[in-house]
Short mmCIF file of C-alpha atoms and ligand atoms in Angstrom, two decimals:
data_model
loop_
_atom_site.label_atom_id
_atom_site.label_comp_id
_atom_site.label_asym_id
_atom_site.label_seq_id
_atom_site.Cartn_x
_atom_site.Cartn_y
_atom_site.Cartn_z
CA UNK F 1286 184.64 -79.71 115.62
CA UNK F 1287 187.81 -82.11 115.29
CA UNK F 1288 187.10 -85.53 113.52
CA UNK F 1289 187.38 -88.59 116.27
CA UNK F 1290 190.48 -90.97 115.27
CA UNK F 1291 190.92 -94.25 116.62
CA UNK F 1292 194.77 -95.55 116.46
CA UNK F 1293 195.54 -99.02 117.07
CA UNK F 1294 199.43 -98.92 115.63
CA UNK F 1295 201.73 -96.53 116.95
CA UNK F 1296 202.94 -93.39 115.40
CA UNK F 1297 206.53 -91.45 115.48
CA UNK F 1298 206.23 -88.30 117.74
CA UNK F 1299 206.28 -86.41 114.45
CA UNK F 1300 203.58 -88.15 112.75
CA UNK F 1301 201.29 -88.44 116.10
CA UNK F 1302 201.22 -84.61 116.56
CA UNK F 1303 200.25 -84.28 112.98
CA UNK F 1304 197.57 -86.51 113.93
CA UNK F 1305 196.85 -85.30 117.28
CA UNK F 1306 196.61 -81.38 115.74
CA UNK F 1307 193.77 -81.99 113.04
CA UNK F 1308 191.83 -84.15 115.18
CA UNK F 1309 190.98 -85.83 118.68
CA UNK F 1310 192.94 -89.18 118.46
CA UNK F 1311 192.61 -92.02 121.07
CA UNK F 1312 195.32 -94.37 121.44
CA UNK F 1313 195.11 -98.09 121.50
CA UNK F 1314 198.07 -99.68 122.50
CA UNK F 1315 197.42 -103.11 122.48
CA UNK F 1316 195.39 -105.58 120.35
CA UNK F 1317 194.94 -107.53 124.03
CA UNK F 1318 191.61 -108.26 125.02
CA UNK F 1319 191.68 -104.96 127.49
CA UNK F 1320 192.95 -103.19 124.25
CA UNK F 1321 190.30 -104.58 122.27
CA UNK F 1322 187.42 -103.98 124.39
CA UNK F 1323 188.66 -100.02 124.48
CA UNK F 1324 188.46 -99.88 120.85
CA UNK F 1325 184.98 -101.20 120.97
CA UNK F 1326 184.14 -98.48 123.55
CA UNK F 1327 185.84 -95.70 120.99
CA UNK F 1328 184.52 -97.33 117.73
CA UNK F 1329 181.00 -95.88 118.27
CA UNK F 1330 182.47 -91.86 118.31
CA UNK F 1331 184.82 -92.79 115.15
CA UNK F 1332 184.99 -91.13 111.78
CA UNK F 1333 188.69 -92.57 111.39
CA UNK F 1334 190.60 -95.70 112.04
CA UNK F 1335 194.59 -96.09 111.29
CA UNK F 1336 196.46 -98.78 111.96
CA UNK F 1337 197.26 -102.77 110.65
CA UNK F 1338 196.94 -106.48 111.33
CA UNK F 1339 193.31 -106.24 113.14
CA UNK F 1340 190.61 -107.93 111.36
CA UNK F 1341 188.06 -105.30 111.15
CA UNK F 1342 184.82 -107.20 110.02
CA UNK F 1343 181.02 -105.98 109.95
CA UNK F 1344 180.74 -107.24 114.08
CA UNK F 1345 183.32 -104.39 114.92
CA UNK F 1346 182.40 -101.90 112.26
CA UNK F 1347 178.90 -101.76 112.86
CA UNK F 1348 179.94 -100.54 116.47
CA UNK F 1349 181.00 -97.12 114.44
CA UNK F 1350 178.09 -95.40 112.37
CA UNK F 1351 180.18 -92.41 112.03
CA UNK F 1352 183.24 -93.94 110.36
CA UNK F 1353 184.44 -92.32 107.12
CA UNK F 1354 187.67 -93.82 106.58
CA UNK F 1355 190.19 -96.76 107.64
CA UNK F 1356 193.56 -96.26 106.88
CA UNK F 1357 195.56 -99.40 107.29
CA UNK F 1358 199.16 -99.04 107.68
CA UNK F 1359 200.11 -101.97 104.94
CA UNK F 1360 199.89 -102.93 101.28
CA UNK F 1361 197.90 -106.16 101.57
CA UNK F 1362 194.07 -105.48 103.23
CA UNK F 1363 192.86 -108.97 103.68
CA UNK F 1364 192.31 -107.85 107.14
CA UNK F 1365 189.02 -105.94 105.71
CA UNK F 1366 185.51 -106.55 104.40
CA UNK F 1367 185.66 -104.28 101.44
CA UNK F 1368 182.12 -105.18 100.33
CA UNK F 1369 180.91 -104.21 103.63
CA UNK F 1370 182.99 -100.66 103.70
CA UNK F 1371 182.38 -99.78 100.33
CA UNK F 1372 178.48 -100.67 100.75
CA UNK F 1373 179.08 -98.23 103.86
CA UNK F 1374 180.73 -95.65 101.72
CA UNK F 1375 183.64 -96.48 104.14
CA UNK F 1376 187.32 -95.25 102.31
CA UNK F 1377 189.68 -98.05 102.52
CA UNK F 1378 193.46 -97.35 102.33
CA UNK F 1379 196.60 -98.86 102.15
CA UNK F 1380 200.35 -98.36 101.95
CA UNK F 1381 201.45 -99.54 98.09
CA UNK F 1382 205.04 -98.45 96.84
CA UNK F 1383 206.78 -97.20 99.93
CA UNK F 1384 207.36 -101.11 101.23
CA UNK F 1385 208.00 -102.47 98.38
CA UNK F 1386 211.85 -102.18 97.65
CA UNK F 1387 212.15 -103.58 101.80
CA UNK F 1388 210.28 -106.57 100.85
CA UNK F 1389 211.18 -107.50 98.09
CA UNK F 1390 214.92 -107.64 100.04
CA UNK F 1391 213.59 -109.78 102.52
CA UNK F 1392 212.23 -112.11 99.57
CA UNK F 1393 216.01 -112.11 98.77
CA UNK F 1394 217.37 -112.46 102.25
CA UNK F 1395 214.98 -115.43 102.49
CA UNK F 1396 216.44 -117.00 99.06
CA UNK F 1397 220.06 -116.80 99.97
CA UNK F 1398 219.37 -117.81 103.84
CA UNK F 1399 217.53 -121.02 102.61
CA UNK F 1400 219.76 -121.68 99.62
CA UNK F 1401 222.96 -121.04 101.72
CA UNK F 1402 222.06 -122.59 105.29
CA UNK F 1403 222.76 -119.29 107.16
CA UNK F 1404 220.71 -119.65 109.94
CA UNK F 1405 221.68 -123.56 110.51
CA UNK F 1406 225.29 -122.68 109.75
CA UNK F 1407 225.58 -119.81 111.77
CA UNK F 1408 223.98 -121.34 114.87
CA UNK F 1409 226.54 -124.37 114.39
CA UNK F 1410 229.34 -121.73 114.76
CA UNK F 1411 227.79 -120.44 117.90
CA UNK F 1412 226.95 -123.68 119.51
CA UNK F 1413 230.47 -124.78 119.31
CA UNK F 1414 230.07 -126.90 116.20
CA UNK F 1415 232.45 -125.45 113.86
CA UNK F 1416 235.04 -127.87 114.42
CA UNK F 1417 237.02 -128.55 110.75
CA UNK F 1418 236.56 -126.88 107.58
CA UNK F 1419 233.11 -127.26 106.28
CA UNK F 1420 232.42 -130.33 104.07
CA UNK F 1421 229.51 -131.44 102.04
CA UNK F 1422 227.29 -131.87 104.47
CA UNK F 1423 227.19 -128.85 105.33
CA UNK F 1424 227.54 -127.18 101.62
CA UNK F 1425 224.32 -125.13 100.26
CA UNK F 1426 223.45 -124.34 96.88
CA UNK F 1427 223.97 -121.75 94.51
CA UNK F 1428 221.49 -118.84 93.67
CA UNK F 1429 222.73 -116.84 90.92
CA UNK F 1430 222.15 -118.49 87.85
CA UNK F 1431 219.34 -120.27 89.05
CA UNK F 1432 215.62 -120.00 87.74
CA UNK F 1433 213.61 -117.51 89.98
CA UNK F 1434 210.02 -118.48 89.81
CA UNK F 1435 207.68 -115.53 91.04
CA UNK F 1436 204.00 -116.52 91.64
CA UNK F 1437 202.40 -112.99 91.50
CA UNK F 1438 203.71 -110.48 89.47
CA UNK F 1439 202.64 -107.32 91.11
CA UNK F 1440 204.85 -104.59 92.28
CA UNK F 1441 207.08 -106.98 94.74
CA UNK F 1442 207.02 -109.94 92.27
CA UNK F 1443 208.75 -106.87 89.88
CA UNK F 1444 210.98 -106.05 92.37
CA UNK F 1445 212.07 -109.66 92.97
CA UNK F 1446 212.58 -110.04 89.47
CA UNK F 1447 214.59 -107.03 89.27
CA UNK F 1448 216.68 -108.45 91.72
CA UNK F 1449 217.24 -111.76 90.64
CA UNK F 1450 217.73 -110.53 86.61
CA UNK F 1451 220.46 -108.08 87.73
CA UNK F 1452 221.78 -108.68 90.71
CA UNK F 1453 221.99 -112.66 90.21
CA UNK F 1454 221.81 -113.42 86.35
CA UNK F 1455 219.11 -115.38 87.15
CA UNK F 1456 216.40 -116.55 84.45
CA UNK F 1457 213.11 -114.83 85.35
CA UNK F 1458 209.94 -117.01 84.69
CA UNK F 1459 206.61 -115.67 86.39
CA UNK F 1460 202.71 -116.80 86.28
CA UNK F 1461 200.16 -113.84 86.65
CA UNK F 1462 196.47 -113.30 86.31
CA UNK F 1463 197.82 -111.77 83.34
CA UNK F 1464 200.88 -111.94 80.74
CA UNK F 1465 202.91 -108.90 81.87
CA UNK F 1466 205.00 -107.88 78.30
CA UNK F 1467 206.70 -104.66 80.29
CA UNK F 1468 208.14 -107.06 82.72
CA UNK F 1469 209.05 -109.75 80.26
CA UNK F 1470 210.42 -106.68 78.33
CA UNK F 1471 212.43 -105.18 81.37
CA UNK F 1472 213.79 -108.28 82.87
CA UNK F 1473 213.90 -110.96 80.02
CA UNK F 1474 210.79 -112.58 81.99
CA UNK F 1475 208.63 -115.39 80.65
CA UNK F 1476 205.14 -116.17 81.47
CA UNK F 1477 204.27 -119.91 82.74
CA UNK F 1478 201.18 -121.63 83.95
CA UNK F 1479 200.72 -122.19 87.26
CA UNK F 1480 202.22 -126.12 86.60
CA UNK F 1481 204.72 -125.20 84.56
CA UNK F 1482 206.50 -122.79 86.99
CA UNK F 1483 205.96 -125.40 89.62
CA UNK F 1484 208.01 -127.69 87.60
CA UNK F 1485 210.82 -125.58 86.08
CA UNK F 1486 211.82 -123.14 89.03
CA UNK F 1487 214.72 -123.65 91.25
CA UNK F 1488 213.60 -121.49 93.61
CA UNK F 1489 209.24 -120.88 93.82
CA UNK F 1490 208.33 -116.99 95.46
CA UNK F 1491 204.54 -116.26 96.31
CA UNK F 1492 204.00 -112.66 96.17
CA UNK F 1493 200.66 -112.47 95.98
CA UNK F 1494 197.65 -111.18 97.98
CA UNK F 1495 195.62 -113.11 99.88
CA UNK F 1496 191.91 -113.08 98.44
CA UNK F 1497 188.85 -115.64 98.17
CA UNK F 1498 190.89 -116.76 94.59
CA UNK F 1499 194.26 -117.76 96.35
CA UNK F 1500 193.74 -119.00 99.70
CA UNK F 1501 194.81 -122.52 99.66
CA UNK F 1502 196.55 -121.94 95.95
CA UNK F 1503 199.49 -124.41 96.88
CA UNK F 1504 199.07 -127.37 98.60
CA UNK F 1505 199.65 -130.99 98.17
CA UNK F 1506 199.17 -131.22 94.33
CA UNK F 1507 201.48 -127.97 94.29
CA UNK F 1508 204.15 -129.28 96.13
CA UNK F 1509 204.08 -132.78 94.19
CA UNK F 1510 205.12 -130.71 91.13
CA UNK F 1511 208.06 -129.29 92.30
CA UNK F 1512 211.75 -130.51 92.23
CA UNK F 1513 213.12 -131.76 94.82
CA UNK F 1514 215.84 -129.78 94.81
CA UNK F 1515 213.54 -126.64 94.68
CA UNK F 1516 213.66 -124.03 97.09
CA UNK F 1517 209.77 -122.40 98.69
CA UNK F 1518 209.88 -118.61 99.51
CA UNK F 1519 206.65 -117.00 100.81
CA UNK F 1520 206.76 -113.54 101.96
CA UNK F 1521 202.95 -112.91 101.09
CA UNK F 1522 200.38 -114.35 103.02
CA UNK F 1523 200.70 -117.47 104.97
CA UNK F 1524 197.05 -118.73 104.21
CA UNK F 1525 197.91 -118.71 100.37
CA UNK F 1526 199.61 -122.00 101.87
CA UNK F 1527 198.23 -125.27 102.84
CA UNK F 1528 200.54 -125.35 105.77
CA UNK F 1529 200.08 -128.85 106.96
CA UNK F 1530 200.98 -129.84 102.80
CA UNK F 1531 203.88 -127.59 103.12
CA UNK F 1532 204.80 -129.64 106.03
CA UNK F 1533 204.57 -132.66 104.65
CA UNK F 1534 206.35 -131.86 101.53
CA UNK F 1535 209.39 -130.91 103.46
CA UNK F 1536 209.29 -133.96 105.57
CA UNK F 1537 208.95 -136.16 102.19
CA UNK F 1538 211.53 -134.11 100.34
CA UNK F 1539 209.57 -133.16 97.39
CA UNK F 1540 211.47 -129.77 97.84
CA UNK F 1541 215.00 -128.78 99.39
CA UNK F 1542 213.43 -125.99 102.15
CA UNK F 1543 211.37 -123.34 102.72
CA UNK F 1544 211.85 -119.92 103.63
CA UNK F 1545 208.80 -118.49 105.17
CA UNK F 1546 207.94 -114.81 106.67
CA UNK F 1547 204.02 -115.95 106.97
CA UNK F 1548 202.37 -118.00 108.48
CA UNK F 1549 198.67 -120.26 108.62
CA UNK F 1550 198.42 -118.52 112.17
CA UNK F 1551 200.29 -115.46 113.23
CA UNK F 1552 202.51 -115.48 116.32
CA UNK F 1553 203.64 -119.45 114.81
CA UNK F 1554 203.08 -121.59 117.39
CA UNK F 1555 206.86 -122.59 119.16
CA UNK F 1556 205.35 -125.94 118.53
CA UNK F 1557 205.08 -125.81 115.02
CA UNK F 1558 206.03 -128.66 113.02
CA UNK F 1559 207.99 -125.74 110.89
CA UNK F 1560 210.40 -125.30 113.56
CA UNK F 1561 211.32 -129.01 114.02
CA UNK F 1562 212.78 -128.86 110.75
CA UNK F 1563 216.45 -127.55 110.16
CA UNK F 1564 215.91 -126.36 106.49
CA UNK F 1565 213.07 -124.08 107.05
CA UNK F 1566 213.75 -120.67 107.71
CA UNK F 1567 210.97 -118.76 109.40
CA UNK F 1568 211.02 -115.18 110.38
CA UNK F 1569 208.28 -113.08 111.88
CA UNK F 1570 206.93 -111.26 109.24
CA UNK F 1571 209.53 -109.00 108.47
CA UNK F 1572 208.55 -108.41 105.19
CA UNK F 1573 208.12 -104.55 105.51
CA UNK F 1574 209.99 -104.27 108.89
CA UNK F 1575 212.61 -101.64 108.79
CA UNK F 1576 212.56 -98.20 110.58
CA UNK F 1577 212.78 -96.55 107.69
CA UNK F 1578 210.13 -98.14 105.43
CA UNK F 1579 207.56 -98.76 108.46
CA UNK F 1580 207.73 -94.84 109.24
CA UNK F 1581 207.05 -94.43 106.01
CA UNK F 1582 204.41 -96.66 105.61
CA UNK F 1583 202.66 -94.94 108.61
CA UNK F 1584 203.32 -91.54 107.06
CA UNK F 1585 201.67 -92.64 103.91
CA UNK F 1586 198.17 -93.93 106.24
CA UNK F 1587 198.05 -90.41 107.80
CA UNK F 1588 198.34 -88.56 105.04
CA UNK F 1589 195.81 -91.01 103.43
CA UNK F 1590 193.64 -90.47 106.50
CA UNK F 1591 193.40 -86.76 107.39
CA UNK F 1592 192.91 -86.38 103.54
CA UNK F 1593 189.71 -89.01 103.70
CA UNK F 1594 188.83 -86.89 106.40
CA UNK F 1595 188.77 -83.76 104.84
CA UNK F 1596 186.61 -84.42 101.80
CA UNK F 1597 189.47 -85.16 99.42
CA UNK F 1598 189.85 -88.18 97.59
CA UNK F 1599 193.10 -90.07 99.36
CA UNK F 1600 195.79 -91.08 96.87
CA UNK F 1601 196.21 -94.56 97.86
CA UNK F 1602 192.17 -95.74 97.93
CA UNK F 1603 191.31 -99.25 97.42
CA UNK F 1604 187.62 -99.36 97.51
CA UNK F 1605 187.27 -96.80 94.67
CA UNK F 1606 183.23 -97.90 94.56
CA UNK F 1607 183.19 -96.05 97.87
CA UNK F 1608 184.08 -92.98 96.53
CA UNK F 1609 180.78 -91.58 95.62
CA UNK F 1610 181.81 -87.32 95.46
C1 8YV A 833 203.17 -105.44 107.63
C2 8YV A 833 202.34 -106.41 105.44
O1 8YV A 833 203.94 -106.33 108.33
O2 8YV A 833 202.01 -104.43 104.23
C3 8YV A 833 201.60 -105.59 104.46
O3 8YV A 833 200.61 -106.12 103.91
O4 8YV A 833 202.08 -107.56 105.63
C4 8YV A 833 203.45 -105.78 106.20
O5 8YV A 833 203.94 -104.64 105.58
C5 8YV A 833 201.84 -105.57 108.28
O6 8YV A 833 200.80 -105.30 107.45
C6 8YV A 833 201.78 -104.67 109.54
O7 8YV A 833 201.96 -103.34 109.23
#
């Protein structure tokens, strides 16, 4: 008898018959309230979920007694209530490593847009604004050089700083849960506090997950520490972020601008605040979002999956308490 799968993301025709020939899949195609109220019809036949960016909490899970596994087609799983799957003996699994090279360019893409005015400049050319050469109020600052600030030093933070250490000479300082000495060793890195990175960076990255510990980690005290000619990147998790202190910071000019790929709330509102301003760059959580990288990533959650599914221990499990063999 096939194992039931429930996919809400979808997969590659390769990828979906792989999925479609070990088990009995249905498809959910949309997270729209139809969409939703099939995958509460399916949930109670599941032994495996795969997809992303659905918060699956106890009020939807305990629709599916039969689940075994949830493989979610990312590398950041504050989407899931791993006390409650791992109490369940539920396998959690995500996508590490294969995203991580793509986001830590967009990281990049967001420094030099925000640094360099791209998207402001570029729409003046379009609009019929490029009149004469381009004069100081229009000029940007430079990046290489500068000092790259990384708040979370896990395997995108690394790949930032490899990045900014090689490919822009730029002095690598960091803040961690923990002193890291391979990256200090690897990229001449230096551990700060919290404060002191605030302080010293030119330009501030948050790569870190989102988790009871750093929702809210920069807001209005945050911002009040850094330069104002300091630059904000996020590409980790909008709620890391008091939004309305971000906000307000810009407005004030305790910092230069802001490049963000997350967001509070996720479409952003047109009406954001964020979008009245001209040096903020937002873009739509891109972070992982390239054909190549995303088919991996989903290639990675099957594999994860039909292995959960067959008894074997999946390589990329993050609720290792669940696995009880
Ligand atoms: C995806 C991400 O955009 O991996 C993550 O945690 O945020 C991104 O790679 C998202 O999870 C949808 O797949």
């Amino acid at each position: 008898m096939k194992k039931q799968v429930v996919l809400y993301k979808k997969l590659s025709s390769p990828l979906m018959a792989r999925l479609q020939e070990q088990t009995e899949v249905t498809v959910i195609d949309s997270l729209d309230a139809e969409g939703l109220a099939r995958l509460r019809d399916a949930l109670p036949r599941a032994h495996g979920l795969l997809g992303a960016s659905l918060k699956l909490d106890a009020g939807l899970l305990d629709l599916a007694p039969n689940l075994e596994a949830v493989a979610s087609v990312s590398v950041g799983v504050d989407n899931y209530d791993i006390d409650y799957l791992t109490e369940r003996r539920i396998l959690l699994t995500n996508t590490p490593d294969v995203l991580t090279e793509t986001t830590a360019d967009t990281g990049f893409a967001l420094i030099l847009a925000t640094a360099r005015r791209v998207v402001e400049l570029a729409n003046l050319v379009r609009t019929g604004g490029w009149q004469r050469n381009i004069g100081p109020a229009h000029f940007g600052i430079d990046v290489h050089g500068k000092t790259l600030g990384i708040i979370g030093m896990g395997r995108i933070g690394e790949a930032l700083a490899q990045r900014g250490h090689f490919g822009f000479g730029m002095p690598v300082i960091y803040h961690s849960h923990s002193p890291k000495p391979a990256v200090e060793q690897r990229f001449d890195a230096q551990y700060r506090s919290l404060n002191d990175l605030l302080q010293q960076a030119d330009f501030i990255c948050l790569t870190l997950p989102l988790t009871a510990q750093t929702e809210g980690l920069i807001g209005t005290d945050e911002f009040a520490l850094m330069r104002p000619e300091s630059i904000f990147i996020n590409i980790s998790r909008g709620k890391v972020v008091d939004e309305t202190a971000l906000i307000d910071a810009l407005r004030r000019g305790q910092i230069r601008a802001a490049g963000l790929d997350v967001f509070e709330r996720e479409p952003l509102n047109p009406d954001s605040p964020l979008l009245q301003l001209s040096n903020v760059v937002a873009t739509p959580h891109i972070g992982s979002a390239t054909h190549e990288t995303r088919e991996a990533m989903a290639r990675c959650a099957l594999d994860n999956l039909l292995a959960a599914l067959a008894g074997e221990r999946p390589a990329n499990l993050v609720n290792t308490g669940a696995w009880k063999r």
